[in-house]
C-alpha positions as a Python dict, from the first residue, in 0.01 Angstrom:
ca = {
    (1, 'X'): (0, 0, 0),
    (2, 'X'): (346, 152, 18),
    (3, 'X'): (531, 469, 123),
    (4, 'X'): (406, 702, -187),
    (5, 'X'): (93, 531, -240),
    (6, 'X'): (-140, 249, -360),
    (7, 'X'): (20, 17, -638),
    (8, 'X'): (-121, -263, -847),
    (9, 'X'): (74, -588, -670),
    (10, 'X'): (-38, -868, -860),
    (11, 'X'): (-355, -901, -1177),
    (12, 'X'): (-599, -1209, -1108),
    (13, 'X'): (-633, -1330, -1490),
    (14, 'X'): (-996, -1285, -1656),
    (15, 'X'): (-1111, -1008, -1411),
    (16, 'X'): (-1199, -670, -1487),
    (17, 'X'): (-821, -532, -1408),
    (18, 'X'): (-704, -771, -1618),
    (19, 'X'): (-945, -708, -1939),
    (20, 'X'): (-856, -337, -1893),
    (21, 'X'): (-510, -365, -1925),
    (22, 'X'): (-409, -274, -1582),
    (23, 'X'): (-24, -422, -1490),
    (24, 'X'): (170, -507, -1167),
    (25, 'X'): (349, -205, -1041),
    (26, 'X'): (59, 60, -1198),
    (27, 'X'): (19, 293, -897),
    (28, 'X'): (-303, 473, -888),
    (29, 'X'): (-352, 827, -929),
    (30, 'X'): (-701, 891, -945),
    (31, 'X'): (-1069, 698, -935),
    (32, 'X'): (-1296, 884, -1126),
    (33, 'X'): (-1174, 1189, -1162),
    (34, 'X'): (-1080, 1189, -735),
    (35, 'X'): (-709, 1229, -635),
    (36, 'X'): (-576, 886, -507),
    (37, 'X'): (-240, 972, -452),
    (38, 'X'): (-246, 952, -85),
    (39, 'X'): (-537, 701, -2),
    (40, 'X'): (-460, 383, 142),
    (41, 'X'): (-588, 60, -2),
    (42, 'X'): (-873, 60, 161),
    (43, 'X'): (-990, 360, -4),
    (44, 'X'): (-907, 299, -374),
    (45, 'X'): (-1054, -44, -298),
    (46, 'X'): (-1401, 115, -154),
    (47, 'X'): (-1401, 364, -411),
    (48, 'X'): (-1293, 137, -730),
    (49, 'X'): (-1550, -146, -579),
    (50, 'X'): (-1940, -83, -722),
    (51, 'X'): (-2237, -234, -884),
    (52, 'X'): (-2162, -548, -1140),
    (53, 'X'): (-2182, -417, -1500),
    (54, 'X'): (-2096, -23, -1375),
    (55, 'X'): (-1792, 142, -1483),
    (56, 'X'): (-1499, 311, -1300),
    (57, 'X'): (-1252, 542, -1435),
    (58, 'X'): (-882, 486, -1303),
    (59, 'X'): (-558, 673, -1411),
    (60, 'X'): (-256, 523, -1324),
    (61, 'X'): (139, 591, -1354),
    (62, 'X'): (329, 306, -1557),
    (63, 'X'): (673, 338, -1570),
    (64, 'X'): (811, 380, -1916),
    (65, 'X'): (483, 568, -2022),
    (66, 'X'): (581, 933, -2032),
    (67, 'X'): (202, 1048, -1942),
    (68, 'X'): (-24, 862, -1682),
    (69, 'X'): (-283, 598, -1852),
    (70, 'X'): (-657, 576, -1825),
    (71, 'X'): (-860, 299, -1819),
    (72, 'X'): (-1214, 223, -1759),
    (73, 'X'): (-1278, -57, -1625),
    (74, 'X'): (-1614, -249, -1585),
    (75, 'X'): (-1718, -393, -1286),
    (76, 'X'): (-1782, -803, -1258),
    (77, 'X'): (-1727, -1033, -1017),
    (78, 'X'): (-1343, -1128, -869),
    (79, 'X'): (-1290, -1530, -772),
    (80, 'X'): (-1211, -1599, -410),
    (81, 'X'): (-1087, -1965, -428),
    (82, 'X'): (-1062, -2133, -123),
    (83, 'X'): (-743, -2282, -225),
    (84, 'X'): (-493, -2024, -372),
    (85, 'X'): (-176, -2251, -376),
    (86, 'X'): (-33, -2658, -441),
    (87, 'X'): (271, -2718, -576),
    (88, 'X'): (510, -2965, -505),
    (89, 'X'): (824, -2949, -251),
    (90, 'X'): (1136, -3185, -250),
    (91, 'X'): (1110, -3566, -166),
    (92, 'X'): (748, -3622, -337),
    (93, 'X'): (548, -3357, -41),
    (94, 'X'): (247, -3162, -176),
    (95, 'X'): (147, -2868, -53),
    (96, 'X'): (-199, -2704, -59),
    (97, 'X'): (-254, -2382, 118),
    (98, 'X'): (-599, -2382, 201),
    (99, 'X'): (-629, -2012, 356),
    (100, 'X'): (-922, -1898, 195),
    (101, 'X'): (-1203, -2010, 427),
    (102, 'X'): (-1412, -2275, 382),
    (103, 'X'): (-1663, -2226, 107),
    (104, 'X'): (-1917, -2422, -84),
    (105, 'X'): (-1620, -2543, -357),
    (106, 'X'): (-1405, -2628, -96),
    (107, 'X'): (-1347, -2973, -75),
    (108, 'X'): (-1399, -2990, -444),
    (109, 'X'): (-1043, -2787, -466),
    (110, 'X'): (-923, -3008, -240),
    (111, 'X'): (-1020, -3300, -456),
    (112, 'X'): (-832, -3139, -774),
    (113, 'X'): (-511, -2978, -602),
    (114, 'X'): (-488, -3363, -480),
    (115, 'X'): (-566, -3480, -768),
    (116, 'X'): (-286, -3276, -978),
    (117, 'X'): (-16, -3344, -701),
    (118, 'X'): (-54, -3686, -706),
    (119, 'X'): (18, -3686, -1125),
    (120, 'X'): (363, -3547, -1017),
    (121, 'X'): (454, -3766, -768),
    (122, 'X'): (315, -3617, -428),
    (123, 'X'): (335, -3926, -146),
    (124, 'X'): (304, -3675, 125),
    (125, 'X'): (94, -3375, 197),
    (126, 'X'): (122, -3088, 416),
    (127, 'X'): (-208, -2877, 439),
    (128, 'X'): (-180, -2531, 531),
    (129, 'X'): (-478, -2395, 762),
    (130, 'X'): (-258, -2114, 870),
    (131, 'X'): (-476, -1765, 888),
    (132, 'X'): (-795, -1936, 751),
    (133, 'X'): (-1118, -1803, 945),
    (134, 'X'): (-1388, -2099, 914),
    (135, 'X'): (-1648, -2075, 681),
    (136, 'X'): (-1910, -2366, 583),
    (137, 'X'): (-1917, -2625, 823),
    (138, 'X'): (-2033, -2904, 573),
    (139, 'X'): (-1756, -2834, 335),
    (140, 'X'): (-1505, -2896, 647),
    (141, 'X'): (-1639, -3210, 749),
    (142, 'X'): (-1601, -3309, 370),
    (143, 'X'): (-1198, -3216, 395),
    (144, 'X'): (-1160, -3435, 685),
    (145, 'X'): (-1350, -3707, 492),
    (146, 'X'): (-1054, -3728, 282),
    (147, 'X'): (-855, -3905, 537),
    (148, 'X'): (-1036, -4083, 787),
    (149, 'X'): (-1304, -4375, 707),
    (150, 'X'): (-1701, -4299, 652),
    (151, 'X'): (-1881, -4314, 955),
    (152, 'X'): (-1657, -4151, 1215),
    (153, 'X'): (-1727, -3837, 1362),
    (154, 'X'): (-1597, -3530, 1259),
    (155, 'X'): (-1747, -3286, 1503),
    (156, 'X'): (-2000, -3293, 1806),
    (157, 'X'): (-2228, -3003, 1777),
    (158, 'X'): (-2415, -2927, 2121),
    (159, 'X'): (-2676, -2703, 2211),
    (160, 'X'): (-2740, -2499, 2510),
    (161, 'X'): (-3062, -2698, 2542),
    (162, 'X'): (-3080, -3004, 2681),
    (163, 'X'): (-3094, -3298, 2403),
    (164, 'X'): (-2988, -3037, 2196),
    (165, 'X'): (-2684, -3263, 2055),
    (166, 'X'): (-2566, -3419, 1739),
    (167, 'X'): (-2203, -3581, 1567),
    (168, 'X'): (-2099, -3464, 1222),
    (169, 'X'): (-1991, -3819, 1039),
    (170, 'X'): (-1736, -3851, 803),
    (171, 'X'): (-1907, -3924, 408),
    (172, 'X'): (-1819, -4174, 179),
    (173, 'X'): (-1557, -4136, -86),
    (174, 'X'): (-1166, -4188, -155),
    (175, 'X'): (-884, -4177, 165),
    (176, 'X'): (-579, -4026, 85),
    (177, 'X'): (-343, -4280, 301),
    (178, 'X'): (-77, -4048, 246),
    (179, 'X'): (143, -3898, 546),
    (180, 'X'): (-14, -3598, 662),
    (181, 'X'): (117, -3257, 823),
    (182, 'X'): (-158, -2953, 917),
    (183, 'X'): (-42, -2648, 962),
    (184, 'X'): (-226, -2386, 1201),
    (185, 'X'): (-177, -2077, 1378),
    (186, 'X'): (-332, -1786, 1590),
    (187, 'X'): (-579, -1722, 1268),
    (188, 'X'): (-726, -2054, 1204),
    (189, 'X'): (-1014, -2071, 1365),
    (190, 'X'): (-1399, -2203, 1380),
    (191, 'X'): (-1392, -2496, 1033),
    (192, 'X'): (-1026, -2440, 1061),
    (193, 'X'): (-985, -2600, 1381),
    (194, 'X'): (-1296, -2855, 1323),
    (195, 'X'): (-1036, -3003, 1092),
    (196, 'X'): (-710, -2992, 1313),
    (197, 'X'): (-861, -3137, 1596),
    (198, 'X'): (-1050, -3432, 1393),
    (199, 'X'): (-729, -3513, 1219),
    (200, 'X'): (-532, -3450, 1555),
    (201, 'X'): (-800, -3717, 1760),
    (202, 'X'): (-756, -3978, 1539),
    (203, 'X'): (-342, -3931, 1501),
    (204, 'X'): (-429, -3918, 1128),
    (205, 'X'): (-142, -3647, 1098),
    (206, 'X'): (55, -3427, 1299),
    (207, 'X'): (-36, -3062, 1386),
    (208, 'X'): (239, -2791, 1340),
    (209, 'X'): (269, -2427, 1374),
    (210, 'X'): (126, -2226, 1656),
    (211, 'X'): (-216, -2270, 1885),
    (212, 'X'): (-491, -2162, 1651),
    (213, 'X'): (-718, -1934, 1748),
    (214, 'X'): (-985, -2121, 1978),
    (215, 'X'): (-1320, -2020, 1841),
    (216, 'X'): (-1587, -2321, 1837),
    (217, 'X'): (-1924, -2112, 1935),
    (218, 'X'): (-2214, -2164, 1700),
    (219, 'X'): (-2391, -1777, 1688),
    (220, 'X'): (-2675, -1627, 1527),
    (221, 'X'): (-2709, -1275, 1549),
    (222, 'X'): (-2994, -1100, 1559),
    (223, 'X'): (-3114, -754, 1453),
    (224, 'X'): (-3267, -493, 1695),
    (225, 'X'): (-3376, -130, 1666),
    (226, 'X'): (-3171, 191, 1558),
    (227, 'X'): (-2951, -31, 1394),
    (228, 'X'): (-2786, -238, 1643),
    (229, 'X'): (-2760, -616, 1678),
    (230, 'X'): (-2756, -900, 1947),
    (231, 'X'): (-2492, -1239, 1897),
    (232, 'X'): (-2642, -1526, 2078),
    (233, 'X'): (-2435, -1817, 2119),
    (234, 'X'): (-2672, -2155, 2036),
    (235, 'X'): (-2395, -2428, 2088),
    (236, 'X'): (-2059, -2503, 2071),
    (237, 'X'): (-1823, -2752, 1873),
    (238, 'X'): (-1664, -3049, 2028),
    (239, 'X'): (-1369, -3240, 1855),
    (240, 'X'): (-1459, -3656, 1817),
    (241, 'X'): (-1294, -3713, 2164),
    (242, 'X'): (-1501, -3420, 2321),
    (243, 'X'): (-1225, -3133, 2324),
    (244, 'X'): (-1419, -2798, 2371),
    (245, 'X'): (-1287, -2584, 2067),
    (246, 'X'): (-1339, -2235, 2232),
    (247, 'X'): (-1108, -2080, 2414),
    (248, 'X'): (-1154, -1953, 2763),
    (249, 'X'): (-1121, -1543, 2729),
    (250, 'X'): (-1292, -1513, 3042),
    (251, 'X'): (-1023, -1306, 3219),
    (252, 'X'): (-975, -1094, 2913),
    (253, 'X'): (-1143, -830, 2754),
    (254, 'X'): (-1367, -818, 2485),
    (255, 'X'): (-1094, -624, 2273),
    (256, 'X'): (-864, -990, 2358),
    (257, 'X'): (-1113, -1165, 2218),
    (258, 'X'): (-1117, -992, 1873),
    (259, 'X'): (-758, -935, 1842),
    (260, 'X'): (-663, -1282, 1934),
    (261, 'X'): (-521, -1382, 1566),
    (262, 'X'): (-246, -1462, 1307),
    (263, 'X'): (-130, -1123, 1328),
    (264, 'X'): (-120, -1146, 1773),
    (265, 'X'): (170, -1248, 1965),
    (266, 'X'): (187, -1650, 1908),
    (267, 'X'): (32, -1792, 2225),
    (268, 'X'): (293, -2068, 2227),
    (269, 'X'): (483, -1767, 2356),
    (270, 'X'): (269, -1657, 2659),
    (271, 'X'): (352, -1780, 2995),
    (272, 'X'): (35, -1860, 3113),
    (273, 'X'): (-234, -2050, 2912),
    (274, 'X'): (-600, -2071, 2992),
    (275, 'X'): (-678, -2392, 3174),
    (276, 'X'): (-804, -2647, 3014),
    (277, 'X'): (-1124, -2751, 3009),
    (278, 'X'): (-1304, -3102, 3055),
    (279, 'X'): (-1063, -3437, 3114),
    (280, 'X'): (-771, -3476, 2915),
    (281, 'X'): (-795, -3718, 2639),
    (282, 'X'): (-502, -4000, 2549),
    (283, 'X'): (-458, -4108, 2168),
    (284, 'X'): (-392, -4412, 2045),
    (285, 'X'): (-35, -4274, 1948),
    (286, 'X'): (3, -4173, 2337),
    (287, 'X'): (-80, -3793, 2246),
    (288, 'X'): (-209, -3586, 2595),
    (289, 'X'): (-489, -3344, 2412),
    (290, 'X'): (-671, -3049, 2595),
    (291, 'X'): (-959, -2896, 2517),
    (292, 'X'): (-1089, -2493, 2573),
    (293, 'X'): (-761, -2371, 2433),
    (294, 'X'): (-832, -2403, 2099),
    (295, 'X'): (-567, -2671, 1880),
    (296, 'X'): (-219, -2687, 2070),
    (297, 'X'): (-18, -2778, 1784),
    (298, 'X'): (209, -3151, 1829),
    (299, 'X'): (534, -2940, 1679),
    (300, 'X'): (523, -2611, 1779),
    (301, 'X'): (683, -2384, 1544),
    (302, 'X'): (700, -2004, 1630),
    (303, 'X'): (650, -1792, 1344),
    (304, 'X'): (900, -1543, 1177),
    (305, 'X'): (953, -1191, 1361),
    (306, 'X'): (955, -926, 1123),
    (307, 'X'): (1144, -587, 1229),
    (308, 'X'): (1193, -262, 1063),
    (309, 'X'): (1433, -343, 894),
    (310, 'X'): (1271, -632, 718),
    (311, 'X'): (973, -390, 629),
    (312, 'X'): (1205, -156, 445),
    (313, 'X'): (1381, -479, 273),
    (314, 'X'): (1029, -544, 161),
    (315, 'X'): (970, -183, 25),
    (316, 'X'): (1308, -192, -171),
    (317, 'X'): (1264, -516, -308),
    (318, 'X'): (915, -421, -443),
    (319, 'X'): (1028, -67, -627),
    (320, 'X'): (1327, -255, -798),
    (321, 'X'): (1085, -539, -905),
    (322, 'X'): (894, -274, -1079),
    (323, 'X'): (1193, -102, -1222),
    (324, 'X'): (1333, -447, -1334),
    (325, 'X'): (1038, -573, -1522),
    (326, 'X'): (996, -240, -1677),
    (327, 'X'): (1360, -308, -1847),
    (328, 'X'): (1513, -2, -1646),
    (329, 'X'): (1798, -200, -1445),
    (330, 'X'): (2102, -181, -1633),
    (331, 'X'): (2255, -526, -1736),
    (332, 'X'): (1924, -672, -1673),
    (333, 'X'): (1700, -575, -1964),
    (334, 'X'): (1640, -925, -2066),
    (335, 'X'): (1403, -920, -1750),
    (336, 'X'): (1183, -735, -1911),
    (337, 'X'): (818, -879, -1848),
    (338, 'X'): (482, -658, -2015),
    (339, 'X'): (285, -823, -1817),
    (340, 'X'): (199, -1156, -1591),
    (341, 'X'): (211, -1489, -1750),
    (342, 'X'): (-24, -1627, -1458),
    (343, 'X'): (183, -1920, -1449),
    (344, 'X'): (73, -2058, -1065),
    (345, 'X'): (378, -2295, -1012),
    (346, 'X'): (782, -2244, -1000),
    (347, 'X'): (987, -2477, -1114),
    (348, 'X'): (1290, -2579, -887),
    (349, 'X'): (1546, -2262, -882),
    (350, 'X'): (1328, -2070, -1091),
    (351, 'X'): (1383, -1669, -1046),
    (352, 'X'): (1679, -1804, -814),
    (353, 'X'): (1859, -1456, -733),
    (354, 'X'): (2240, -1446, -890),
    (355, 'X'): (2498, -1242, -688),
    (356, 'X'): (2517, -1040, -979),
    (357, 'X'): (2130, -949, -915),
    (358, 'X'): (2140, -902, -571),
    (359, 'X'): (2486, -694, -589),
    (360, 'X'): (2211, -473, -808),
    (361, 'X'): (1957, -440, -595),
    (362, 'X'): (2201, -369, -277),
    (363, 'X'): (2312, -77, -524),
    (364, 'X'): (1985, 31, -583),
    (365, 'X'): (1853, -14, -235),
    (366, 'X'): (2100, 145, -77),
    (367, 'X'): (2116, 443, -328),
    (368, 'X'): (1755, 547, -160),
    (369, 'X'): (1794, 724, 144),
    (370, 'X'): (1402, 706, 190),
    (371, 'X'): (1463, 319, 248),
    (372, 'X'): (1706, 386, 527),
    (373, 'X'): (1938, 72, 412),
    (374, 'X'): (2299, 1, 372),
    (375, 'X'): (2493, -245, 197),
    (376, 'X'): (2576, -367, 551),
    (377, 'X'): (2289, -383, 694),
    (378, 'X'): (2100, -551, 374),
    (379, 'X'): (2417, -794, 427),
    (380, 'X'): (2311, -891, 762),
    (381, 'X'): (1973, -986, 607),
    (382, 'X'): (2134, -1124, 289),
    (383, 'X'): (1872, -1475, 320),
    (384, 'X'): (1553, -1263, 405),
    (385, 'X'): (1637, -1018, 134),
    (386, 'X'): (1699, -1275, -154),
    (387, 'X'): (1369, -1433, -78),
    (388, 'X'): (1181, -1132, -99),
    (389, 'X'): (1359, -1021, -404),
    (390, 'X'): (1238, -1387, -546),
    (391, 'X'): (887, -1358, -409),
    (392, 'X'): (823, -1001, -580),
    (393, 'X'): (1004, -1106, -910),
    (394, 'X'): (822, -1451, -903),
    (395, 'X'): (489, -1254, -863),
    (396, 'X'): (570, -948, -1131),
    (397, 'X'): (676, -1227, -1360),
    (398, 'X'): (441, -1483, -1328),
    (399, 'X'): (167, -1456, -1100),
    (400, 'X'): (69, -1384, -712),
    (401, 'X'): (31, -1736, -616),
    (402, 'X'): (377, -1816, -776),
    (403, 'X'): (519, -1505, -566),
    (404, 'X'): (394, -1696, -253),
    (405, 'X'): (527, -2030, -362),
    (406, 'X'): (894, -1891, -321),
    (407, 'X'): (797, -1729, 31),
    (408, 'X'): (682, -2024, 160),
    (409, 'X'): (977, -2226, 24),
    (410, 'X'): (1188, -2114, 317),
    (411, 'X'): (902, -2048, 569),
    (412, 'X'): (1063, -2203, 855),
    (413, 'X'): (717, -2341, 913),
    (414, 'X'): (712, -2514, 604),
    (415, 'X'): (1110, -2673, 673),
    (416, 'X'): (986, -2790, 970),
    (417, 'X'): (679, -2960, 850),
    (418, 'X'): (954, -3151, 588),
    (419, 'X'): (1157, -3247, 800),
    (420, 'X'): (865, -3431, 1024),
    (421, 'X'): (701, -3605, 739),
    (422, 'X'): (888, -3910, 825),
    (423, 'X'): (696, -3893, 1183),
    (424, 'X'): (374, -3836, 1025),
    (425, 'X'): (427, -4139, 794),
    (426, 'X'): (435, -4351, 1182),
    (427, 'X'): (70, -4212, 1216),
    (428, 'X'): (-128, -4323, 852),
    (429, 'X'): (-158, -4682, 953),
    (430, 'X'): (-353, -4613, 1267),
    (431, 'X'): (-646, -4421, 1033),
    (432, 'X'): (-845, -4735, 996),
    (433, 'X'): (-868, -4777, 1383),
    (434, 'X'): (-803, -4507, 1595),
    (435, 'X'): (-783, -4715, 1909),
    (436, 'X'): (-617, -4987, 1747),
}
């Protein structure tokens, strides 16, 4: 979604889009035969979305073509991988954004994004939970089998009745011994957190980032008349030393509870918290844990504040992506990209923006009074700005996951979780015995 519309930002390869032809930086003009000029994204996604095997009719303006384009494009099914990015970082650390919720393949991806890192040299992982919502609660206690021994509990599931009550064991398989770093925030929750606070109990790696979101309620909901529904909560999760999960939104409102996320202000910023609830618990590693507040990260890492300025950085630095790969910025025509390569992975400086580059997109930027931006003030933001511009060429280029891999090479979250690795190392020897 931007200012004058709904554009194509990145083509998953083998889907429908991609058989039809469809590029980045296509902005949609009409869905069968409707004007979709000035929907959102929501509403060329309801209206493009439909049966499997159905067709949809889509015009689109491409720059370089002097007359819109039609496609028609069959519907099929889009993956929704669990696991969307691993590459490596500097100094042999891996990184696997698992953001996608937990799912049935889950730990299977986890398994083969390991798997590849280690073949180029990973001895260190950081494993991003940030803004993943839960999912399958089998396929989490299968993730933290990957670094703690068979045998030990994952999770304590209890019941509102009593004897209801029963531990979550970690399976059998292969430990990665390697130093470990989880990343969370105000939007992992539910699985998200099973796997924080297991990993967090046992000091099998440190926790970074912001508290997550504090939702460890097993519900079923039910269906009543004149189509309405009720939630009933059955039981609630309990980390291996007994840390309630949920968070205590008691004194707030129900419209707290649902807003409480990745996207909220970070609760490591509040004043107050809620109080804890139950004993605290001691680690072996001398680590004071709480529970009913969700996962209080061991490094707590605020995230970035984005400002208005920022958004219109990231508005120019997506319509001179799409003039650049269309050949249309002078001196630059050798940037010229048809279409995605769907390469997932950058290569160290890859798509590294040259003064020369950036002195073009200032020019370019600035030139649009719509954008509201100045050589000055783009100067003042010269860091943020360059990293966009490298995100939305990375992703016009290449691919979306590749786009993300140069965001989150200077996520200040991410430089932080680098730069404690050598902490994290202290912790691996304790996995075998966590009150050793």
């Amino acid at each position: 979604q931007h200012r004058d519309g709904v554009y194509v930002q990145s083509i998953v390869p083998g889907t429908p889009a991609d058989k039809a032809g469809l590029h980045y930086g296509d902005r949609i003009l009409s869905v069968d035969n409707k004007d979709a000029k000035d929907w959102t994204s929501a509403e060329v996604s309801k209206n493009v979305r439909g049966e499997r095997g159905t067709s949809v009719h889509v015009q689109v303006e491409r720059i370089g073509s002097q007359t819109p384009l039609e496609f028609d494009i069959t519907r099929g099914g889009v993956p929704l991988p669990s696991i969307r990015n691993y590459f490596m970082l500097p100094n042999g650390v891996g990184y696997v954004g698992l953001t996608g919720g937990f799912q049935q393949t889950t730990a299977d991806e986890l398994n083969d994004s390991i798997a590849e890192l280690k073949k180029r040299g990973m001895k260190s992982l950081i494993l991003d939970l940030r803004g993943n919502p839960g999912g399958i609660l089998e396929e989490a206690v299968a993730v933290v089998s990957k670094f703690i021994p068979a045998g030990q509990t994952v999770v304590s599931v209890k019941g509102s009745r009593q004897g209801d009550y029963r531990d979550m064991k970690a399976i059998g398989g292969s430990i990665e011994n390697v130093p470990l770093v989880v990343m969370i925030n105000g939007g992992s929750a539910s699985a998200s957190e099973i796997v924080a606070g297991a990993i967090q109990d046992y000091d099998r790696g440190l926790i970074l980032g912001t508290d997550s979101f504090g939702k460890g309620l097993v519900q079923h909901v039910y269906r009543l008349p004149y189509s309405t529904g009720m939630t009933l909560t059955t039981a609630r999760y309990y980390t291996p030393f007994g840390r309630s999960l949920q968070r205590d939104y008691s004194s707030g409102s129900i419209y707290d509870y649902y807003t409480h996320g990745e996207d909220s202000p970070d609760t490591a910023d509040l004043d107050v918290k809620p109080k804890p609830v139950g004993s605290p618990v001691t680690t072996a590693n001398g680590r004071v844990l709480y529970g009913g507040r969700g996962i209080e990260p061991d490094v707590v890492v605020p995230a970035q504040k984005f400002d208005a300025l920022r958004g219109r950085l990231n508005e120019a630095a997506f319509y001179f992506t799409r003039q650049l790969v269309a050949g249309k910025v002078s001196g630059f025509e050798s940037m010229k990209a048809d279409k995605q390569s769907f390469k997932t992975a950058l290569q160290p400086g890859e798509f590294a923006v040259s003064d020369k580059l950036f002195d073009a997109f200032k020019s370019f930027a600035a030139a649009d009074p719509k954008d509201g931006l100045t050589a000055e003030n783009i100067n003042s933001q010269a860091d943020y700005a360059k990293t966009r511009l490298r995100q939305e060429i990375a992703t016009a280029t290449d691919s979306q996951e590749a786009g993300v891999q140069a965001l989150l090479e200077t996520d200040p979250q991410v430089l932080k979780a680098l730069e404690v690795i050598p902490q994290a190392s202290g912790l691996v020897a304790r996995v075998s015995d966590p009150f050793k």
